[in-house]
Structures are given as structure tokens and as C-alpha cells.
C-alpha positions as a printed NumPy array, in Angstrom:
array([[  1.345,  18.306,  26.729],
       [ -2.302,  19.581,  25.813],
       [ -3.895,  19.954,  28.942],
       [ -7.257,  19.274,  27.011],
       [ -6.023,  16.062,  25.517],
       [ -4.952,  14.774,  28.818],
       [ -7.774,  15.543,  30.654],
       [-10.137,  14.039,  28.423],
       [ -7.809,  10.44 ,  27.751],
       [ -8.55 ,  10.844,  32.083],
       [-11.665,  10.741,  31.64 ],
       [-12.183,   8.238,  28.702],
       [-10.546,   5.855,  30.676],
       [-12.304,   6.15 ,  33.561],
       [-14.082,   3.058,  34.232],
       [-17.796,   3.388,  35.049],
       [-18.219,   6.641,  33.413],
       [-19.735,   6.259,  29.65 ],
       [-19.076,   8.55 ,  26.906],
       [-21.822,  10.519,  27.002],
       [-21.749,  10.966,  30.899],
       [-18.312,  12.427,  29.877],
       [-19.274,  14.747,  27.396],
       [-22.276,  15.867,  29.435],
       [-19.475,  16.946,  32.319],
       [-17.598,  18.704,  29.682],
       [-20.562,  20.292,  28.393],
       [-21.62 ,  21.724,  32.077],
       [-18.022,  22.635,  33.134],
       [-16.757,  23.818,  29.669],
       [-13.908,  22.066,  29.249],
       [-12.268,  18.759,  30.152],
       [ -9.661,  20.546,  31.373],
       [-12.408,  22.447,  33.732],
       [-13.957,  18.956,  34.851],
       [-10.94 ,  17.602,  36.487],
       [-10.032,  21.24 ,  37.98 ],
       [-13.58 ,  21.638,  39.585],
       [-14.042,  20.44 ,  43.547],
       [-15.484,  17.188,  43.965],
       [-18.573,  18.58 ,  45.128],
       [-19.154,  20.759,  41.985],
       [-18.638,  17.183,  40.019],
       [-20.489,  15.669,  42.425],
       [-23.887,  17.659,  41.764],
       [-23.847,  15.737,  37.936],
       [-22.958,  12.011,  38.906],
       [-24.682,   9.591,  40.653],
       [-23.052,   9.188,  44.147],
       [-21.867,   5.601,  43.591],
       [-20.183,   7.269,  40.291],
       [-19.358,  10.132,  42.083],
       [-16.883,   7.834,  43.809],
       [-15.438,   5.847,  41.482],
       [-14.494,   9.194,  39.927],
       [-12.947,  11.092,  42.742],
       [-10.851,   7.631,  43.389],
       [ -9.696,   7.514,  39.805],
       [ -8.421,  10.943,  39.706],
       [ -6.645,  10.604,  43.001],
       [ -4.429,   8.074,  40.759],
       [ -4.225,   9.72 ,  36.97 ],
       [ -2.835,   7.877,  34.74 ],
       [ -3.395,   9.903,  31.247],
       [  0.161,  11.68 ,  31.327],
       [  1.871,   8.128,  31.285],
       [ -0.391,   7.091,  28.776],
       [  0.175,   9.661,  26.297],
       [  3.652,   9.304,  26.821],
       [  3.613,   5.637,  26.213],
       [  1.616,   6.052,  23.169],
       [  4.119,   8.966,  22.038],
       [  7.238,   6.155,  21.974],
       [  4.831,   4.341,  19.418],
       [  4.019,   7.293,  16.932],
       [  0.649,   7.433,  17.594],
       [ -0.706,  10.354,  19.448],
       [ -4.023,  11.867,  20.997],
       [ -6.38 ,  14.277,  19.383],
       [ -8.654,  16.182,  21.085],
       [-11.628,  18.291,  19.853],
       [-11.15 ,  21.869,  18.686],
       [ -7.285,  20.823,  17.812],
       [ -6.125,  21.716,  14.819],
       [ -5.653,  18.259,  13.555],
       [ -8.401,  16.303,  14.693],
       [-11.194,  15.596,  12.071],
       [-13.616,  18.32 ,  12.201],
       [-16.634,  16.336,  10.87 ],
       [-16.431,  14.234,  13.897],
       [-16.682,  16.869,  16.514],
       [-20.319,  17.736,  15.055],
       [-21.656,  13.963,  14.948],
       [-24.063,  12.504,  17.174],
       [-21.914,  10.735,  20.226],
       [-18.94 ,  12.283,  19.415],
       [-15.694,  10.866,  20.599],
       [-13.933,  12.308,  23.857],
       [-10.55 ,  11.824,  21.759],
       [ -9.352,  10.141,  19.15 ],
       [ -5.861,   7.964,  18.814],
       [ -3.741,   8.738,  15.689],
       [ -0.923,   7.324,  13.868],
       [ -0.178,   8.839,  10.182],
       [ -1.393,  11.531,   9.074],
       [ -5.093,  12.867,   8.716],
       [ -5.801,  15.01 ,   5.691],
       [ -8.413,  17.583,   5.118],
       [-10.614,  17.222,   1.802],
       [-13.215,  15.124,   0.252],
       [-13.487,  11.581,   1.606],
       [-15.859,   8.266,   1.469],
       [-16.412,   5.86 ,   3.762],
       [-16.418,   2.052,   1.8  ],
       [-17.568,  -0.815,   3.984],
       [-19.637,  -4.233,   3.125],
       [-19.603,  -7.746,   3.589],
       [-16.589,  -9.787,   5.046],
       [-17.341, -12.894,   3.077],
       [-17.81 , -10.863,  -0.328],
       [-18.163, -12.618,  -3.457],
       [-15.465, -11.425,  -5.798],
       [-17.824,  -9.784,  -7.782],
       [-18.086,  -7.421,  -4.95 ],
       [-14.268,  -7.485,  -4.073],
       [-13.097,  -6.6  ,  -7.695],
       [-15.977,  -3.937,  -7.805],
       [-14.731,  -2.216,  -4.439],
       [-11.31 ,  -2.579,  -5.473],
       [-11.526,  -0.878,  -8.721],
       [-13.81 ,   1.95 ,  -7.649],
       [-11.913,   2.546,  -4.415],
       [ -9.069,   3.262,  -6.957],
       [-11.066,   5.753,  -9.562],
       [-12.457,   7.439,  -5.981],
       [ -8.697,   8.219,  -4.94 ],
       [ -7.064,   9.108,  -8.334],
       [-10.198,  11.697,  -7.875],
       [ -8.042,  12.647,  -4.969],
       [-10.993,  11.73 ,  -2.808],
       [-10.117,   9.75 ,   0.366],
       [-10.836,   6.529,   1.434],
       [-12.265,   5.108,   4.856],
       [-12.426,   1.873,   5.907],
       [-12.509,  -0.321,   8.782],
       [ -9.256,  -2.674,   7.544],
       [-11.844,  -6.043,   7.696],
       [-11.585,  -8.656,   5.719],
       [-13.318,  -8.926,   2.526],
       [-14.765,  -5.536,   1.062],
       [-13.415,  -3.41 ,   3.848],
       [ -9.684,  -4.576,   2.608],
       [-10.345,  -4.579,  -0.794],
       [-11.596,  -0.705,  -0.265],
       [ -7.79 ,   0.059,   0.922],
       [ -6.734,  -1.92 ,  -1.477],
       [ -7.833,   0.109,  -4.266],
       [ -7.171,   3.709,  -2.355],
       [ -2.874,   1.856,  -2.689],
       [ -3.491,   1.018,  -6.501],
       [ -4.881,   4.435,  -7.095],
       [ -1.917,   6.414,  -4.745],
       [ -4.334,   7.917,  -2.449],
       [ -5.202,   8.933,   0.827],
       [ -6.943,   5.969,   3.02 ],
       [ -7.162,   5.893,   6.809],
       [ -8.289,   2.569,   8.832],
       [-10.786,   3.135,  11.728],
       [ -9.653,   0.421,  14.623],
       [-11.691,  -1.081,  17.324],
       [ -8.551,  -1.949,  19.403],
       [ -6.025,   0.865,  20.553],
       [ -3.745,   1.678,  17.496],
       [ -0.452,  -0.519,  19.502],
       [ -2.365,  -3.883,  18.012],
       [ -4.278,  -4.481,  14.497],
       [ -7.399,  -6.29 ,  14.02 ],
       [ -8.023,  -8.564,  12.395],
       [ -4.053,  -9.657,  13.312],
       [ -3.854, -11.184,   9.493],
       [ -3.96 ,  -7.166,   8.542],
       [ -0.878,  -6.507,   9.837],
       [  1.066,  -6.146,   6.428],
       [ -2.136,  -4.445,   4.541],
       [ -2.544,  -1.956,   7.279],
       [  1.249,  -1.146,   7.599],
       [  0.937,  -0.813,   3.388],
       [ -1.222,   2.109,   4.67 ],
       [  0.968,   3.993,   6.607],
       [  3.826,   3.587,   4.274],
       [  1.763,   5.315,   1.619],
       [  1.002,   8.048,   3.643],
       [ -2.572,   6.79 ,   4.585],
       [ -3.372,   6.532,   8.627],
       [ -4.691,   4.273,  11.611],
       [ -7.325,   6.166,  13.743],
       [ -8.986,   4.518,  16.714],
       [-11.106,   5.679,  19.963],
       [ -9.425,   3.464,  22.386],
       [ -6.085,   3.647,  23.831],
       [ -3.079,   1.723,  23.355],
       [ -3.296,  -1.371,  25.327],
       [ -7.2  ,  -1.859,  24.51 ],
       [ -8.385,  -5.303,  22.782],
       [-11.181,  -5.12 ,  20.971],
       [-14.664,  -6.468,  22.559],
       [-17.285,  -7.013,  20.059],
       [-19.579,  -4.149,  21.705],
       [-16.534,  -1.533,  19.799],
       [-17.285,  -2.334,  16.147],
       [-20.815,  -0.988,  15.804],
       [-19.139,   1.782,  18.086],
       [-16.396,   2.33 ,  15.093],
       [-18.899,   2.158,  12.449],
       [-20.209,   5.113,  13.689],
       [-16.662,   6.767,  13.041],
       [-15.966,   5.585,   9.895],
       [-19.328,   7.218,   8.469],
       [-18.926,  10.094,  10.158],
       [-14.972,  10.758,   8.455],
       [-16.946,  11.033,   5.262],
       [-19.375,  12.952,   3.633],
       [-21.157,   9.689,   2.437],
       [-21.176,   6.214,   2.765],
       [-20.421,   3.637,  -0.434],
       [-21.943,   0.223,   0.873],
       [-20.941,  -2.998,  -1.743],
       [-22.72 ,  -5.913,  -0.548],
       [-24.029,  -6.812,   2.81 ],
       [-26.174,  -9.482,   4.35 ],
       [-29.47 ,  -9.201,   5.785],
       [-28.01 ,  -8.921,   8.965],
       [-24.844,  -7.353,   8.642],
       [-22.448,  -4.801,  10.288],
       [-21.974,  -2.622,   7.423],
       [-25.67 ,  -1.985,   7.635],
       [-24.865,  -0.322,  11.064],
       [-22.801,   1.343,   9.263],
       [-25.724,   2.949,   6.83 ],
       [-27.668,   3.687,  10.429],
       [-25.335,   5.875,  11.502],
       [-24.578,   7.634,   8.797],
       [-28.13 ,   8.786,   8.261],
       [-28.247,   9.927,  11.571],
       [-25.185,  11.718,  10.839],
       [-27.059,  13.577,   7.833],
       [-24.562,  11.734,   5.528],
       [-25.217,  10.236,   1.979],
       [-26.016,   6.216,   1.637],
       [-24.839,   4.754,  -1.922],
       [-24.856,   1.352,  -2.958],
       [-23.658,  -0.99 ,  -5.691],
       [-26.94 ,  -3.205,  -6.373],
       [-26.837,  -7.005,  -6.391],
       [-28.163,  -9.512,  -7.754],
       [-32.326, -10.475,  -6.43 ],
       [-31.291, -13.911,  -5.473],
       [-28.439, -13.221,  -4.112],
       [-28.294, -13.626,  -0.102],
       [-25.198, -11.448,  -0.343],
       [-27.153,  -8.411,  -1.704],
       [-30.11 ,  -8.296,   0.032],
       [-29.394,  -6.046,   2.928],
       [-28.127,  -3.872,   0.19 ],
       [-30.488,  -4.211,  -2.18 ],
       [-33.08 ,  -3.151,   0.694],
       [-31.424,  -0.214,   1.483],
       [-31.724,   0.458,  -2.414],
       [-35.861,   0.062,  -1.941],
       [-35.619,   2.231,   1.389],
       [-34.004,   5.127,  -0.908],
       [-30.476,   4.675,  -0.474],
       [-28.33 ,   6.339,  -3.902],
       [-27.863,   3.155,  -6.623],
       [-24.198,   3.624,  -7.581],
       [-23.257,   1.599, -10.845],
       [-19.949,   2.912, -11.886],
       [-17.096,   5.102,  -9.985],
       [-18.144,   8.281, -11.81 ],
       [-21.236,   8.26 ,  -9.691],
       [-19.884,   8.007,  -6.331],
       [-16.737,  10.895,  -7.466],
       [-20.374,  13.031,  -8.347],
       [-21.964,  12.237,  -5.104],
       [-18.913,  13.325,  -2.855],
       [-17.648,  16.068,  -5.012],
       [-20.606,  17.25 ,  -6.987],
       [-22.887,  18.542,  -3.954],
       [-19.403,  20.014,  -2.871],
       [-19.376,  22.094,  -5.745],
       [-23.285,  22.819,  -6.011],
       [-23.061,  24.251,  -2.245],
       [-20.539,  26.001,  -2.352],
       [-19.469,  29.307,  -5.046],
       [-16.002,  29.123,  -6.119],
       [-14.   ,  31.943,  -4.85 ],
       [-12.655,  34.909,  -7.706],
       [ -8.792,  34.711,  -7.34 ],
       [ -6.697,  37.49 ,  -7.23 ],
       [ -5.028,  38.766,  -9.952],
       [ -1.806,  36.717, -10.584],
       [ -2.567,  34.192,  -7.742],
       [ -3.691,  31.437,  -9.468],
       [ -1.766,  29.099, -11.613],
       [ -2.126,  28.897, -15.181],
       [ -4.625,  25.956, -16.062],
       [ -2.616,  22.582, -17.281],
       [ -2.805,  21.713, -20.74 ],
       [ -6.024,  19.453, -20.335],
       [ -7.358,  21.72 , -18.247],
       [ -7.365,  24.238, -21.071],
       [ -8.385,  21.821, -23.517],
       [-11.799,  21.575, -21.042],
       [-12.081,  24.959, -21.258],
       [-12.291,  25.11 , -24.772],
       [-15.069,  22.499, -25.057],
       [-16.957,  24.763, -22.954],
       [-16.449,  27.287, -24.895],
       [-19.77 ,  27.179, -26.856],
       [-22.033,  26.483, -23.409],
       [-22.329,  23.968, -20.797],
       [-21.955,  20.467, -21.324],
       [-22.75 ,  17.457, -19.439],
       [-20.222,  14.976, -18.052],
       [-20.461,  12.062, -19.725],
       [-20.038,  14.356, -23.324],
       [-17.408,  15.844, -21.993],
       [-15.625,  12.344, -20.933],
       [-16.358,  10.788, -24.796],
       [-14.771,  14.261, -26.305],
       [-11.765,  14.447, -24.268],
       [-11.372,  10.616, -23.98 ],
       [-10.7  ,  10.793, -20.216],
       [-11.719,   8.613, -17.428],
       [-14.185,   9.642, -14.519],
       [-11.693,   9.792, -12.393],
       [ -9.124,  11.99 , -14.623],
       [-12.445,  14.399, -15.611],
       [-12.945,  14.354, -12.14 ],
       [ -9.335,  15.63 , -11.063],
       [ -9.713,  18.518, -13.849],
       [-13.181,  19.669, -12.457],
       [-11.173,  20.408,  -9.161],
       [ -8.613,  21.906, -10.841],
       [-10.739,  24.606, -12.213],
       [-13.523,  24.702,  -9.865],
       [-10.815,  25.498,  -7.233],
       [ -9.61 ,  28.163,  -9.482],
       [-13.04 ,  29.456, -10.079],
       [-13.335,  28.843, -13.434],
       [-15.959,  26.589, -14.039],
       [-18.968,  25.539, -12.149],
       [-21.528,  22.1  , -12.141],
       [-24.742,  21.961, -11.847],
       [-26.28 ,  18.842, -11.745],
       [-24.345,  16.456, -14.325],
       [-23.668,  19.638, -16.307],
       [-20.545,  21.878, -16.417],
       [-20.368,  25.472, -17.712],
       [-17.701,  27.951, -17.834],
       [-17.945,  31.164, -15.15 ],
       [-16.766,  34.026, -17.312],
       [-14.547,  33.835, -20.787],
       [-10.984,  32.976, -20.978]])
């Protein structure tokens, strides 16, 4: 076993100690691992000394090494910081988790986080669905929380398009809430998608975990899509904590009247990104990407030749850049299939965007 994972599920679990009491042990010591190896009276000059006690008589009966091992006979397993698995993007959030509970697997890449309203209109429902599908065919990911309404129609889509989704849990990952999820969220994991949670197995969920598992789902992603959400709504916590994460807010406007819209339709007056077709969220995930970053000049012979509507692309460009939505009409592709091809050759280093506009790096 990791003997960072296990020291850190110790001290998760740990009742009385919070999160960020945790993490400010681990930052003094170094290390988990170093926390629960230091004397009690090293510990002891960071707690409290009511704390201090309820510590030192937790350790003297650990329990993480069962855990883990329980967990283990379920598939689902512990990931701590710094491992090469757990999700990188989380470690530099505010309040970062002390570990993290998988089952399925987590993939690298591009990914957005879809939440909104549990009672959705099915306006909202069919729009989530349907753009949750052009976002994965874009090979994008999709992160959800697995609640009713918007959150399900978000995985929902990610099936119908056969991509990557992963469902953030406020229970431990040995239960699934909502229970009616069961067969959506087991859909998931047959397709290759994933559960991820903060708690261990055994661990209900209390209502103070969901705004605590907002936080995670925003922070998976490089922005957050919101579809419709009350005045007073969860997926508005959502929004909060991903713009203290330094992550993107988009939303699909609503109607004015609509009671439905208008915590999303404020958002849109506080300066949140209006998203009005699947196109634009692909271009807000991918599109800074690709503006930040210079695509690397592959080795002779190490890249693969384009595909056939890759080079077809290439051609159009052939006379100077062009902007997306030309491109799109001339090629008669979708926003998510001109998406896919921009990563193609963007990741082969032949072609770049800037802004809406696309231009070829050197001649072919």
C-alpha cells in the first residue's frame, strides 16, 4: 500500500479534525506520511489541546489499512496527491481534497463541468443533453454530479456521444445518490466513464457535502457550462467556486420571465460567457487551450499522416486563415466533427487558432 494514501484516508477520517486543519499538518510536517510518524508533542505544538487528544487517541486505533482494503474488494480505490493518477487540477484548487475515492478510470485531457437545475424544464434537459453529446464527440469530457434533472441529462449526452464522463458523489463511492441513479450511473462505468467521491466507503451523504462536491466538480474542469438554475440554487455554488478556482463560467440564457433562468440569466449580467450552441462551449474549453499553448514541431517521421478530412482542411487553408464557422459551411461538418479535426492537426502542429480563426503553420 501507498504509505501516503493511507496516512492521509487516517487523517480524513479523523473525527474533529477538518480538512484544512489536515492539510495545514501536512503542510508543516511535509507529508502525511510525516504527520502520523512525528511524536505527539511535535503534533501537539499545531492542534488545540482538546484536538490534540482526540488525535493521539485515534491513531492509537488506525483504521485506514482496513479501509482501503475494504474499498479494494469493491473496485474503488484511494488517490492521493502527487500520484500519478489522481487529477492534477485538483491538487492546485483552493481547499483541496486530502484524497480522493475512485472507481473507473480518470482520463487526462480537456474536460467541462455541466451542472443546473434539478427540476429543469425540458427545454433545458434536451439542450444539456444534446450539447453534452457535441462536447464529447469533441473528445472533451464531461463532469457532473449524477442529480436529477440537468446534471443526468449532462451524462446522458457524454453516453449518446461515446465519451468520457465521470460523476462527482457526495456519499462514499459503495452507495449512489440519488438511489434512483443506480442504473444511469452504472451506464457510466460500463462506458468507460468513472465515480469519484471525497468520502469513504461507508459515508451517507449529509446535506453540508454537496456544496462541498460542487467545489470538485468545477475544479475537474477547465470551465463550468451552467443550463438553468434558480435564484437560489446549488449549481450557482457551483459558479462560486469555480471563479475562485480561476475557471471559466458559461451559460445557456433563458427566458426573462422565466423563474427557472434567473439565477442564470444573472450570472449572464454579472459577466458570465453566454453559450448558445455547442460550438461555443468546444471553443471555450479547447480554443484558449490552443491560444496558450504553441504546438510542438514533430520529428521527422513521427507523426501520422493527416486523415483524409484532415487533409481536405488543410487545403481550405491553403489560401490563408479562415474562420470557423466558413470552414464548417465549406466542409459541411458539425462543430463537434471540425472540432475533432482541429485536434488532430493542432496536436500534430500543423495548424494553429487564433480567436475564431484558423491558419495553417508552414506549407504542406
Amino acid at each position: 500500500m501507498d504509505e501516503e494514501v493511507v496516512a492521509r484516508v487516517e487523517l480524513a477520517g479523523l473525527s474533529g479534525l477538518g480538512r484544512a486543519q489536515a492539510q495545514h499538518l501536512i503542510d508543516r510536517f511535509g507529508s502525511a506520511r510525516a504527520v502520523l510518524r512525528a511524536s505527539p508533542k511535535a503534533r501537539a505544538a499545531w492542534l488545540s489541546p482538546a484536538l490534540g487528544e482526540r488525535l493521539e487517541a485515534a491513531l492509537r486505533a488506525p483504521v485506514a489499512r482496513q479501509r482501503l482494503a475494504d474499498a479494494a474488494a469493491r473496485g474503488i480505490r484511494a488517490l492521493a496527491p502527487g500520484a500519478a493518477e489522481f487529477p492534477a487540477v485538483l491538487a492546485s484548487i483552493p481547499d483541496p481534497p486530502l484524497v480522493v475515492w475512485a472507481r473507473g478510470p480518470l482520463r487526462a485531457g480537456p474536460a467541462l463541468a455541466m451542472v443546473g437545475a434539478r427540476r429543469a424544464s425540458s427545454r433545458a434537459l434536451v439542450c444539456a443533453r444534446g450539447f453534452a453529446a457535441e462536447i464529447a464527440k469533441a473528445r472533451i469530457a464531461v463532469i457532473s454530479g449524477l442529480a436529477y434533472g440537468v446534471d443526468a441529462a449532462a451524462h446522458e449526452g457524454a453516453l449518446d456521444g461515446r465519451g468520457h464522463t465521470v460523476a462527482v458523489l457526495a456519499s462514499g463511492l459503495d452507495q449512489v445518490t440519488p438511489r434512483g441513479q443506480r442504473k444511469l450511473a452504472e451506464r457510466i462505468l460500463d462506458a468507460g466513464g468513472a465515480w469519484l467521491s471525497e468520502h469513504p466507503p461507508g459515508e451517507g451523504a449529509h446535506p453540508h457535502h454537496f456544496p462541498e462536491r460542487n467545489r470538485l466538480i468545477s475544479g475537474l474542469a477547465s470551465a463550468t457550462l451552467i443550463v438553468e438554475a434558480r435564484e437560489r440554487s446549488g449549481s450557482l455554488w457551483t459558479a462560486r467556486h469555480a471563479l475562485e478556482q480561476g475557471r471559466d463560467v458559461l451559460v445557456v440564457p433563458g427566458p426573462i420571465d422565466s423563474e427557472l433562468c434567473r439565477g442564470t440569466n444573472r450570472l449572464l449580467r454579472d459577466g458570465a460567457t453566454p453559450i448558445l450552441e455547442p460550438a461555443d462551449a468546444i471553443e471555450a474549453v479547447l480554443g484558449p487551450l490552443a491560444r496558450r499553448t504553441e504546438p510542438p514541431e514533430p520529428a521527422a517521421g513521427d507523426a501520422a499522416p493527416p486523415s483524409d478530412p484532415a487533409r481536405a482542411l488543410l487545403a481550405l487553408l491553403a489560401d490563408g486563415p479562415r474562420d470557423l464557422d466558413a470552414i464548417a459551411r465549406a466542409l459541411g461538418r458539425s462543430p463537434a466533427e471540425l472540432s475533432g479535426l482541429l485536434l488532430e492537426l493542432e496536436l500534430t502542429g500543423l495548424v494553429q487558432r487564433v480567436g475564431a480563426r484558423v491558419a495553417r503553420t508552414r506549407p504542406g
